[in-house]
Short mmCIF file of C-alpha atoms and ligand atoms in Angstrom, two decimals:
data_model
loop_
_atom_site.label_atom_id
_atom_site.label_comp_id
_atom_site.label_asym_id
_atom_site.label_seq_id
_atom_site.Cartn_x
_atom_site.Cartn_y
_atom_site.Cartn_z
CA MET A 241 88.68 129.00 159.72
CA ARG A 242 86.76 128.46 156.50
CA LYS A 243 88.15 129.24 153.07
CA ILE A 244 86.66 132.05 150.98
CA TRP A 245 87.13 131.66 147.22
CA VAL A 246 88.19 134.77 145.30
CA LEU A 247 86.92 135.46 141.79
CA ASP A 248 88.82 138.28 140.15
CA THR A 249 86.93 140.20 137.46
CA THR A 250 89.52 142.91 136.72
CA LEU A 251 89.70 141.76 133.10
CA ARG A 252 85.90 141.77 132.63
CA ASP A 253 84.03 144.13 134.98
CA GLY A 254 87.26 146.10 135.62
CA GLU A 255 87.95 146.58 131.95
CA GLN A 256 84.53 148.19 131.65
CA SER A 257 85.92 151.30 133.41
CA PRO A 258 85.53 154.28 131.07
CA GLY A 259 88.54 154.73 128.78
CA VAL A 260 90.18 151.44 129.72
CA SER A 261 91.04 149.14 126.86
CA LEU A 262 93.67 146.50 127.38
CA THR A 263 95.46 144.75 124.56
CA SER A 264 95.59 140.98 124.47
CA THR A 265 99.22 140.98 125.63
CA GLU A 266 98.41 143.28 128.54
CA LYS A 267 95.53 141.01 129.56
CA VAL A 268 97.82 137.98 129.55
CA GLU A 269 100.38 139.89 131.62
CA ILE A 270 97.72 140.82 134.20
CA ALA A 271 96.24 137.29 134.23
CA LEU A 272 99.69 135.81 134.90
CA GLN A 273 100.16 138.21 137.80
CA LEU A 274 96.71 137.30 139.17
CA GLN A 275 97.77 133.66 139.03
CA LYS A 276 100.92 134.57 141.00
CA LEU A 277 98.68 136.40 143.50
CA GLY A 278 96.82 133.13 143.96
CA VAL A 279 93.25 134.08 143.03
CA ASP A 280 91.10 130.96 142.61
CA ARG A 281 89.09 132.13 139.59
CA ILE A 282 89.92 134.68 136.92
CA GLU A 283 87.08 136.07 134.83
CA THR A 284 88.90 136.66 131.56
CA GLY A 285 86.19 138.33 129.49
CA PHE A 286 82.76 138.58 127.91
CA PRO A 287 83.42 136.81 124.61
CA ALA A 288 80.11 137.56 122.90
CA THR A 289 81.10 141.23 122.75
CA SER A 290 83.78 140.88 120.07
CA PRO A 291 86.11 138.51 118.22
CA GLY A 292 89.03 140.41 119.82
CA GLU A 293 87.72 139.43 123.25
CA ILE A 294 87.59 135.77 122.20
CA SER A 295 91.17 135.76 120.96
CA SER A 296 92.56 137.40 124.09
CA MET A 297 90.67 134.88 126.26
CA GLN A 298 92.18 132.08 124.16
CA GLU A 299 95.64 133.55 124.62
CA ILE A 300 95.16 133.68 128.42
CA ALA A 301 93.90 130.07 128.39
CA LYS A 302 97.17 128.96 126.76
CA GLN A 303 99.31 130.49 129.48
CA VAL A 304 97.36 130.56 132.72
CA THR A 305 96.94 127.06 134.03
CA GLN A 306 96.66 127.29 137.80
CA ALA A 307 93.43 129.24 138.20
CA THR A 308 89.93 128.43 136.98
CA LEU A 309 89.19 130.63 133.97
CA VAL A 310 85.72 132.10 133.84
CA GLY A 311 83.82 133.34 130.78
CA PHE A 312 80.87 135.70 131.10
CA ALA A 313 77.63 135.25 129.14
CA ARG A 314 74.05 136.41 128.95
CA SER A 315 71.50 133.62 129.37
CA LYS A 316 71.53 132.97 125.63
CA GLU A 317 72.87 130.00 123.69
CA GLN A 318 74.94 132.17 121.33
CA ASP A 319 76.76 133.75 124.30
CA ILE A 320 77.38 130.33 125.85
CA ASP A 321 78.80 129.11 122.54
CA ALA A 322 81.14 132.12 122.50
CA VAL A 323 82.44 131.12 125.97
CA ARG A 324 82.95 127.56 124.72
CA GLU A 325 85.11 128.90 121.92
CA ALA A 326 87.02 131.33 124.14
CA LEU A 327 87.79 128.78 126.89
CA ARG A 328 88.27 125.68 124.75
CA GLY A 329 91.98 125.48 125.62
CA ALA A 330 91.57 126.20 129.35
CA GLU A 331 92.88 123.73 131.89
CA ASP A 332 89.87 124.41 134.12
CA ALA A 333 86.91 126.43 132.82
CA CYS A 334 83.73 127.89 134.29
CA LEU A 335 80.77 129.44 132.50
CA HIS A 336 79.32 132.52 134.20
CA LEU A 337 75.71 133.19 133.21
CA PHE A 338 73.57 136.08 134.30
CA LEU A 339 70.00 137.28 134.09
CA ALA A 340 68.40 140.17 135.95
CA THR A 341 65.81 139.34 138.58
CA SER A 342 64.68 142.66 140.12
CA PRO A 343 61.24 144.14 139.37
CA ILE A 344 62.82 147.22 137.74
CA HIS A 345 64.91 145.11 135.35
CA ARG A 346 62.11 142.59 134.72
CA GLN A 347 59.66 145.31 133.78
CA HIS A 348 61.79 147.82 131.89
CA LYS A 349 64.81 145.98 130.53
CA LEU A 350 63.78 142.38 130.03
CA ARG A 351 60.02 142.78 129.75
CA MET A 352 59.68 139.36 131.35
CA ASP A 353 57.51 138.23 134.24
CA LYS A 354 58.92 136.12 137.10
CA GLU A 355 57.98 132.85 135.39
CA LYS A 356 59.78 133.83 132.20
CA VAL A 357 62.91 134.84 134.14
CA LEU A 358 62.98 131.46 135.91
CA GLU A 359 62.40 129.58 132.66
CA THR A 360 65.01 131.52 130.65
CA ALA A 361 67.70 131.16 133.31
CA ALA A 362 67.00 127.45 133.87
CA ALA A 363 67.20 126.73 130.13
CA ALA A 364 70.52 128.58 129.86
CA ILE A 365 72.00 126.79 132.90
CA ARG A 366 70.94 123.40 131.51
CA TYR A 367 72.41 124.22 128.11
CA GLY A 368 75.63 125.44 129.79
CA ARG A 369 75.93 122.29 131.87
CA LYS A 370 76.12 120.21 128.68
CA TYR A 371 79.52 121.75 128.02
CA PHE A 372 80.84 122.95 131.39
CA SER A 373 81.19 121.08 134.65
CA LYS A 374 81.27 124.43 136.46
CA VAL A 375 78.47 126.93 135.88
CA GLU A 376 77.98 130.07 137.93
CA PHE A 377 74.61 131.80 137.74
CA SER A 378 74.26 135.47 138.72
CA ALA A 379 70.90 136.99 139.57
CA GLU A 380 71.70 140.49 138.36
CA ASP A 381 70.39 143.25 140.66
CA ALA A 382 69.69 140.67 143.37
CA SER A 383 69.86 143.30 146.12
CA ARG A 384 66.78 145.04 144.67
CA THR A 385 64.87 141.80 144.12
CA GLU A 386 62.01 140.59 146.34
CA LEU A 387 63.55 138.26 148.96
CA ASP A 388 61.08 135.44 148.37
CA PHE A 389 61.75 135.60 144.62
CA ILE A 390 65.53 135.50 145.24
CA CYS A 391 64.99 132.26 147.17
CA GLU A 392 63.01 130.88 144.21
CA VAL A 393 65.76 131.93 141.79
CA VAL A 394 68.48 130.25 143.87
CA ASP A 395 66.36 127.10 144.14
CA MET A 396 65.79 127.09 140.36
CA ALA A 397 69.53 127.54 139.68
CA ILE A 398 70.43 124.61 141.95
CA ARG A 399 67.84 122.35 140.30
CA ALA A 400 69.02 123.35 136.82
CA GLY A 401 72.60 122.41 137.70
CA ALA A 402 74.47 125.60 138.67
CA THR A 403 77.54 124.97 140.80
CA VAL A 404 77.89 128.56 142.06
CA VAL A 405 75.06 131.05 142.61
CA ASN A 406 76.00 134.69 142.83
CA LEU A 407 73.81 137.40 144.35
CA PRO A 408 75.21 140.76 143.27
CA ASP A 409 74.59 144.29 144.42
CA THR A 410 74.76 145.42 140.79
CA VAL A 411 74.04 149.10 141.34
CA GLY A 412 75.74 149.52 144.73
CA TYR A 413 72.40 150.14 146.45
CA ALA A 414 72.63 147.75 149.39
CA SER A 415 73.61 148.52 152.95
CA PRO A 416 75.58 145.98 154.98
CA ASP A 417 72.90 144.85 157.46
CA GLN A 418 70.23 144.40 154.84
CA PHE A 419 72.63 142.73 152.38
CA GLY A 420 73.91 140.29 154.99
CA GLU A 421 70.32 139.47 155.94
CA MET A 422 69.57 138.45 152.33
CA PHE A 423 72.27 135.77 152.49
CA ARG A 424 71.19 134.62 155.93
CA VAL A 425 67.62 134.09 154.72
CA VAL A 426 68.70 132.40 151.48
CA LYS A 427 70.93 129.99 153.39
CA GLN A 428 68.17 129.24 155.85
CA GLN A 429 65.30 128.85 153.38
CA VAL A 430 66.69 127.32 150.21
CA HIS A 431 66.59 123.58 150.24
CA SER A 432 69.88 121.93 149.10
CA ILE A 433 71.81 125.19 149.43
CA GLU A 434 74.81 123.15 150.57
CA LYS A 435 75.06 121.65 147.05
CA ILE A 436 76.40 124.92 145.61
CA GLN A 437 78.81 127.66 146.48
CA LEU A 438 77.13 130.95 147.30
CA SER A 439 78.88 134.04 145.97
CA THR A 440 78.64 137.82 146.17
CA HIS A 441 79.63 140.66 143.84
CA CYS A 442 79.32 144.30 144.89
CA HIS A 443 79.62 147.73 143.33
CA ASP A 444 80.77 150.85 145.13
CA ASP A 445 78.20 153.48 144.14
CA LEU A 446 77.55 154.43 147.78
CA GLY A 447 81.07 153.56 148.92
CA MET A 448 79.93 150.34 150.60
CA ALA A 449 81.23 147.57 148.34
CA THR A 450 83.81 146.32 150.84
CA ALA A 451 81.42 146.57 153.82
CA ASN A 452 78.68 144.76 151.88
CA THR A 453 81.07 142.04 150.77
CA LEU A 454 82.23 141.50 154.36
CA ALA A 455 78.61 141.40 155.54
CA ALA A 456 77.94 138.67 152.95
CA ILE A 457 80.97 136.74 154.20
CA ARG A 458 79.78 137.06 157.79
CA ASN A 459 76.49 135.57 156.62
CA GLY A 460 78.01 132.53 155.01
CA VAL A 461 78.97 133.17 151.35
CA ASP A 462 81.73 130.93 150.03
CA GLN A 463 83.07 133.25 147.33
CA PHE A 464 83.42 136.95 146.74
CA GLU A 465 84.08 138.73 143.46
CA GLY A 466 86.03 141.92 142.99
CA THR A 467 88.74 143.73 141.08
CA ILE A 468 92.24 144.93 141.84
CA ASN A 469 92.19 148.57 143.02
CA GLY A 470 88.38 148.38 142.84
CA ILE A 471 88.29 149.42 139.19
CA GLY A 472 85.08 148.84 137.24
CA GLU A 473 81.87 150.33 135.86
CA ARG A 474 80.86 153.67 137.39
CA ALA A 475 82.23 153.83 140.98
CA GLY A 476 83.86 150.43 140.51
CA ASN A 477 83.74 147.00 142.14
CA THR A 478 84.80 145.63 145.50
CA PRO A 479 88.58 146.12 145.82
CA ILE A 480 89.96 142.62 146.38
CA GLU A 481 92.91 143.92 148.39
CA GLU A 482 90.59 145.53 150.95
CA VAL A 483 88.52 142.41 151.63
CA VAL A 484 91.47 140.02 151.88
CA LEU A 485 93.34 142.37 154.20
CA ALA A 486 90.23 142.80 156.37
CA LEU A 487 89.92 139.00 156.64
CA ASP A 488 93.61 138.69 157.43
CA THR A 489 93.77 141.55 159.94
CA ARG A 490 90.50 140.67 161.72
CA LYS A 491 90.79 136.86 161.72
CA GLU A 492 89.16 136.56 165.13
CA LEU A 493 86.06 138.33 163.81
CA TYR A 494 85.60 136.76 160.38
CA GLN A 495 87.08 133.31 161.05
CA ALA A 496 87.81 133.02 157.34
CA HIS A 497 90.82 133.12 155.06
CA THR A 498 91.65 133.23 151.34
CA SER A 499 94.44 131.53 149.39
CA LEU A 500 95.94 134.81 148.24
CA VAL A 501 99.67 135.45 148.52
CA LEU A 502 99.27 138.83 150.20
CA GLU A 503 102.86 139.83 149.45
CA GLU A 504 101.91 139.97 145.73
CA LEU A 505 99.15 142.55 146.29
CA TYR A 506 101.24 145.67 145.86
CA ALA A 507 102.88 144.44 142.64
CA THR A 508 99.48 143.44 141.26
CA SER A 509 97.98 146.80 142.15
CA ARG A 510 100.83 148.63 140.42
CA LEU A 511 100.62 146.51 137.30
CA VAL A 512 96.85 146.99 136.96
CA SER A 513 97.16 150.72 137.54
CA LYS A 514 99.93 151.10 134.98
CA ARG A 515 98.35 148.97 132.30
CA THR A 516 94.85 150.44 132.67
CA GLY A 517 96.14 153.99 133.15
CA MET A 518 93.90 154.33 136.22
CA SER A 519 96.04 155.80 138.96
CA VAL A 520 95.46 154.78 142.55
CA PRO A 521 94.47 157.72 144.81
CA GLY A 522 97.07 158.44 147.49
CA ASN A 523 94.57 157.81 150.29
CA LYS A 524 93.25 154.54 148.85
CA ALA A 525 93.06 151.84 151.56
CA ILE A 526 95.88 149.24 151.47
CA VAL A 527 97.54 150.18 148.15
CA GLY A 528 97.46 154.02 148.15
CA ALA A 529 100.81 155.82 148.33
CA ASN A 530 99.89 157.29 151.72
CA ALA A 531 98.44 154.12 153.20
CA PHE A 532 101.55 153.62 155.34
CA SER A 533 102.70 157.23 155.83
CA HIS A 534 102.41 158.86 159.21
CA GLU A 535 102.40 162.64 159.12
CA SER A 536 101.36 163.87 162.54
CA GLY A 537 104.06 164.27 165.17
CA ILE A 538 102.06 162.34 167.75
CA HIS A 539 101.63 159.42 165.34
CA GLN A 540 105.31 159.46 164.36
CA ASP A 541 106.30 159.45 168.00
CA GLY A 542 103.96 156.51 168.67
CA MET A 543 105.32 154.61 165.67
CA LEU A 544 108.91 155.08 166.84
CA LYS A 545 108.01 153.73 170.26
CA GLU A 546 105.88 150.82 169.02
CA ARG A 547 104.69 150.40 165.43
CA THR A 548 101.39 148.79 166.39
CA THR A 549 100.26 152.01 168.09
CA TYR A 550 99.20 153.35 164.70
CA GLU A 551 99.91 150.55 162.22
CA ILE A 552 97.41 147.72 161.82
CA VAL A 553 98.89 146.35 158.58
CA SER A 554 102.60 146.44 157.88
CA PRO A 555 103.69 147.53 154.38
CA GLU A 556 105.74 144.31 154.10
CA ARG A 557 102.52 142.28 154.45
CA ILE A 558 101.37 143.42 151.00
CA GLY A 559 104.84 143.29 149.46
CA VAL A 560 106.01 146.89 149.92
CA LYS A 561 109.73 146.70 150.54
CA THR A 562 111.05 149.30 152.92
CA SER A 563 114.71 148.88 152.00
CA LYS A 564 116.57 152.15 152.30
CA LEU A 565 119.20 151.29 149.68
CA VAL A 566 119.11 154.23 147.27
CA LEU A 567 120.83 153.95 143.92
CA GLY A 568 122.64 156.79 142.14
CA LYS A 569 125.27 157.72 139.56
CA HIS A 570 127.95 155.56 141.12
CA SER A 571 125.89 152.41 141.59
CA GLY A 572 127.13 149.51 139.54
CA ARG A 573 125.40 146.70 137.70
CA HIS A 574 125.66 144.35 140.65
CA ALA A 575 123.92 146.71 143.10
CA PHE A 576 121.32 147.45 140.44
CA LYS A 577 120.60 143.75 139.89
CA GLU A 578 120.38 143.11 143.65
CA LYS A 579 118.02 146.01 144.10
CA LEU A 580 115.73 144.83 141.29
CA ALA A 581 115.67 141.31 142.69
CA ASP A 582 114.74 142.76 146.07
CA MET A 583 111.82 144.55 144.42
CA GLY A 584 110.55 141.32 142.86
CA PHE A 585 112.13 141.68 139.39
CA ASP A 586 114.19 138.56 139.75
CA ALA A 587 113.35 136.73 136.54
CA LEU A 588 115.01 139.07 134.04
CA THR A 589 117.01 137.77 131.11
CA GLU A 590 120.56 139.09 130.62
CA GLU A 591 119.27 141.20 127.74
CA GLN A 592 116.42 142.71 129.77
CA LEU A 593 118.78 143.44 132.63
CA GLN A 594 121.24 145.13 130.29
CA GLU A 595 118.52 147.28 128.73
CA ALA A 596 117.18 148.26 132.14
CA PHE A 597 120.69 149.09 133.33
CA HIS A 598 121.23 151.42 130.34
CA LYS A 599 117.99 153.23 131.10
CA PHE A 600 118.96 153.45 134.76
CA LYS A 601 122.32 155.01 133.85
CA ALA A 602 120.58 157.53 131.57
CA LEU A 603 118.27 158.42 134.44
CA THR A 604 121.15 159.00 136.85
CA ASP A 605 122.42 161.73 134.49
CA LYS A 606 119.20 163.62 135.13
CA LYS A 607 118.42 162.59 138.67
CA LYS A 608 120.74 162.39 141.67
CA GLN A 609 118.98 159.66 143.61
CA VAL A 610 117.07 156.87 141.93
CA LEU A 611 114.36 155.75 144.35
CA ASP A 612 112.22 152.60 144.37
CA GLU A 613 109.35 154.40 142.65
CA ASP A 614 111.69 155.50 139.84
CA LEU A 615 112.81 151.92 139.37
CA PHE A 616 109.21 150.69 139.26
CA VAL A 617 108.49 153.21 136.50
CA LEU A 618 111.63 152.21 134.64
CA MET A 619 110.76 148.51 134.84
CA ASP A 620 107.14 149.17 133.86
CA GLU A 621 108.36 150.94 130.75
CA SER A 622 110.73 148.10 129.92
CA ARG A 623 107.93 145.56 130.28
CA ASP A 624 105.36 147.71 128.47
CA VAL A 625 104.13 145.69 125.55
CA SER A 626 101.38 148.00 124.29
CA PRO A 627 101.17 148.56 120.52
CA ARG A 628 103.46 151.32 119.26
CA ILE A 629 102.33 152.79 115.98
CA TYR A 630 104.15 156.05 116.77
CA THR A 631 107.22 156.60 118.96
CA LEU A 632 108.61 159.92 120.09
CA ASP A 633 112.10 160.50 118.66
CA SER A 634 112.74 164.08 119.65
CA ILE A 635 110.99 167.14 120.96
CA GLN A 636 111.87 170.81 121.24
CA VAL A 637 109.70 173.53 122.72
CA SER A 638 110.16 177.26 122.65
CA TYR A 639 108.30 179.16 125.35
CA GLY A 640 108.33 182.73 126.59
CA ASN A 641 105.60 184.51 128.52
CA GLN A 642 105.54 187.25 125.86
CA SER A 643 105.51 184.95 122.83
CA VAL A 644 103.44 182.14 121.33
CA PRO A 645 104.76 178.68 122.32
CA VAL A 646 106.04 176.56 119.46
CA ALA A 647 106.76 172.81 119.54
CA SER A 648 108.78 170.81 117.01
CA ILE A 649 108.56 167.06 117.19
CA ARG A 650 109.87 164.04 115.35
CA LEU A 651 107.85 160.85 115.50
CA SER A 652 108.87 157.56 114.00
CA LYS A 653 106.31 155.20 112.57
CA GLN A 654 106.22 151.43 112.91
CA ASP A 655 107.51 151.07 109.32
CA GLY A 656 110.64 153.06 110.20
CA THR A 657 109.69 156.36 108.54
CA ALA A 658 110.11 159.61 110.46
CA ILE A 659 107.68 162.52 110.53
CA ASP A 660 108.69 166.06 111.53
CA GLU A 661 106.10 168.63 112.48
CA VAL A 662 105.95 172.06 114.06
CA ALA A 663 102.91 173.66 115.68
CA MET A 664 101.91 176.57 117.87
CA GLY A 665 99.55 176.42 120.82
CA ASN A 666 98.02 178.29 123.74
CA GLY A 667 100.69 176.84 125.95
CA SER A 668 103.66 174.50 125.60
CA VAL A 669 101.61 171.34 126.16
CA ASP A 670 98.95 172.49 123.69
CA ALA A 671 101.66 173.19 121.09
CA ILE A 672 103.11 169.68 121.58
CA PHE A 673 99.71 168.04 121.22
CA ASN A 674 98.97 170.10 118.10
CA ALA A 675 102.28 169.02 116.57
CA ILE A 676 101.51 165.35 117.29
CA ASP A 677 98.03 165.74 115.75
CA LYS A 678 99.58 167.24 112.60
CA ALA A 679 102.13 164.42 112.41
CA SER A 680 99.59 161.63 112.83
CA GLY A 681 96.87 163.28 110.77
CA GLU A 682 94.36 161.92 113.29
CA GLU A 683 91.53 164.00 114.68
CA VAL A 684 91.36 163.32 118.38
CA GLU A 685 89.96 165.11 121.39
CA LEU A 686 91.81 165.42 124.68
CA GLU A 687 89.27 164.40 127.33
CA ASP A 688 91.46 164.52 130.38
CA TYR A 689 95.01 165.40 131.34
CA SER A 690 96.68 165.12 134.71
CA ILE A 691 100.18 165.25 136.08
CA GLN A 692 101.74 164.05 139.30
CA SER A 693 105.25 163.58 140.54
CA VAL A 694 106.58 160.03 140.92
CA THR A 695 108.78 160.86 143.90
CA TYR A 696 109.79 164.06 145.71
CA GLY A 697 112.39 166.75 145.06
CA LYS A 698 113.03 169.19 142.24
CA ASP A 699 114.49 166.51 140.01
CA ALA A 700 111.55 164.11 140.51
CA GLN A 701 110.05 162.44 137.47
CA GLY A 702 106.63 163.63 136.35
CA GLU A 703 103.96 161.12 135.41
CA VAL A 704 101.32 162.35 132.96
CA HIS A 705 98.00 160.66 132.23
CA ALA A 706 96.01 161.61 129.14
CA ILE A 707 92.65 160.38 127.86
CA LEU A 708 91.93 160.77 124.14
CA ARG A 709 88.64 160.33 122.35
CA GLN A 710 87.99 159.65 118.70
CA GLY A 711 84.30 159.14 117.95
CA GLU A 712 83.00 156.37 120.22
CA TYR A 713 86.47 155.19 121.26
CA THR A 714 88.49 156.45 124.18
CA ALA A 715 91.93 155.42 125.40
CA ARG A 716 94.19 156.29 128.29
CA GLY A 717 97.92 156.89 127.95
CA ARG A 718 100.74 157.41 130.39
CA GLY A 719 104.20 158.92 130.09
CA THR A 720 107.01 159.57 132.52
CA SER A 721 110.11 161.70 132.31
CA THR A 722 112.19 164.06 134.40
CA ASP A 723 110.75 166.72 132.08
CA ILE A 724 106.99 167.19 132.21
CA LEU A 725 106.76 168.35 128.59
CA GLU A 726 108.40 165.15 127.39
CA ALA A 727 106.17 163.16 129.77
CA SER A 728 103.13 164.93 128.26
CA ALA A 729 104.19 164.06 124.71
CA LYS A 730 104.80 160.43 125.70
CA ALA A 731 101.38 160.14 127.41
CA TYR A 732 99.60 161.65 124.40
CA ILE A 733 101.38 159.31 121.98
CA ASP A 734 100.72 156.32 124.24
CA ALA A 735 96.98 157.12 124.28
CA LEU A 736 97.01 157.68 120.49
CA ASN A 737 98.69 154.32 119.91
CA LYS A 738 96.14 152.58 122.11
CA LEU A 739 93.27 154.36 120.40
CA LEU A 740 94.49 153.38 116.94
CA GLY A 741 95.43 149.85 118.05
CA ARG A 742 92.07 149.38 119.66
CA LYS A 743 90.23 150.61 116.58
CA LYS A 744 92.03 148.00 114.54
CA VAL A 745 91.86 145.04 116.87
CA TYR A 746 88.57 145.46 118.65
CA ALA A 747 85.27 146.62 117.41
CA ARG A 748 83.77 145.87 120.81
CA GLY A 749 80.02 145.46 120.54
CA ASN A 750 77.71 147.65 122.54
CA ILE A 751 76.79 144.97 125.06
CA THR A 752 77.83 146.11 128.51
CA ILE A 753 76.98 145.00 131.96
CA SER A 754 78.17 146.18 135.33
O1 KIV B 1971 77.26 143.72 138.68
C1 KIV B 1971 76.76 142.66 138.25
O2 KIV B 1971 75.63 142.32 138.57
C2 KIV B 1971 77.60 141.86 137.35
C3 KIV B 1971 77.26 140.46 137.01
C4 KIV B 1971 77.82 139.51 138.00
C5 KIV B 1971 75.90 140.20 136.56
O3 KIV B 1971 78.64 142.28 136.94
ZN1 ZN B 1972 79.43 143.90 138.23
#
């Protein structure tokens, strides 16, 4: 069984999902969880895009010491210098350079001929190697590049000193057979190919990122790149959880393994979803809420007789605990602590535990049974470290189907002052949002709003997601409560805080890459 290296790009390609903007503290929190998951390489950002990106990469470098930290750069000296600054404190650093190679990109974007592409990339790799012992080179849009030119590019990268060469399907255009064939040919034709690690990086525009990645693995790549939950530009990147579970479940076929601690996958998926505000669809492979539910009577009957009739991956394998211990009004601190430890929250300080216990008790006044999902939400809120310029103090809504809804709210500001506002709206939610707008004095647009229940039953908590836009900036917010109006207010305020925080901290440049 050969080892496949995993490069996680949730914090770089993943953060390029529309509306996602993570604070530095959130990035560190995710990077620490990725380290716990055991990924070999963490791409922590694209430092030439903004000073904010550099400082969050530096913060990650101080705390994450067990994985190689990767910094992304165009094939330009100024970008390479930005990676040097961002990764200066890293225990183990890798520079990730890219340049497009396909005819479409050469002609329209770069306006370079093949010679110029080879020259530019080689110069950048050589410059990078002066400062980094590990340099990955990506031939952007490799899947739409002439095969003989790809072989030339890989050969050039090896000669110039790259240690990893990545051939991405940048626009999600490839199909598995053809993509696998590209790697087979490259491995067969490029002299000294064994000197480097060959890597792949796929996008999901045609829904084939996982299949293409597995085809590349079958044809000999040493590393694959992806994101947690498959988040990323447009339709997203290869979901890491899908590839590692395919390798694990079909060992006899792929004869390959990764170093990931699979039991950390579910916790990582949850954290990324909560912090990015990108919810995971119920039917998403491996980490979706329904991935282990069996609805049909025939399936349930089969499962009761023998689980493997319909279950190829057990929930426990990815860290989903199936404990049936349900907490409620009469549960004490001891049971609460045990339950949290069972769910993986075993490193809480006394103070954190006490705060969580108070919140739990408050929840049991509103909800009879507190289920695992409720506890996850409660713990996510306790650990939420996003900037809070405004906090919701109180809310009151008057609604009648024959009258105009009115919302009164009290927000407190970071400096301790309170703001009271009242507003009318087309509906209760609209009235709440109008009142918050009046209180903040900010002009924002609601781009998207959605609501789903965290668990089942009439007393279930509602989870609201809201996306706000102000000029060129967008931000996602999330709020939960047993009351959907309160959850809506919380989500709106969360998005507003992120929007304002982001405006202050980051003025991300307009350089993007998928
Ligand atoms: O999709 C892509 O090609 C990338 C880089 C690896 C260039 O994100
Ligand atoms: Zn990409």
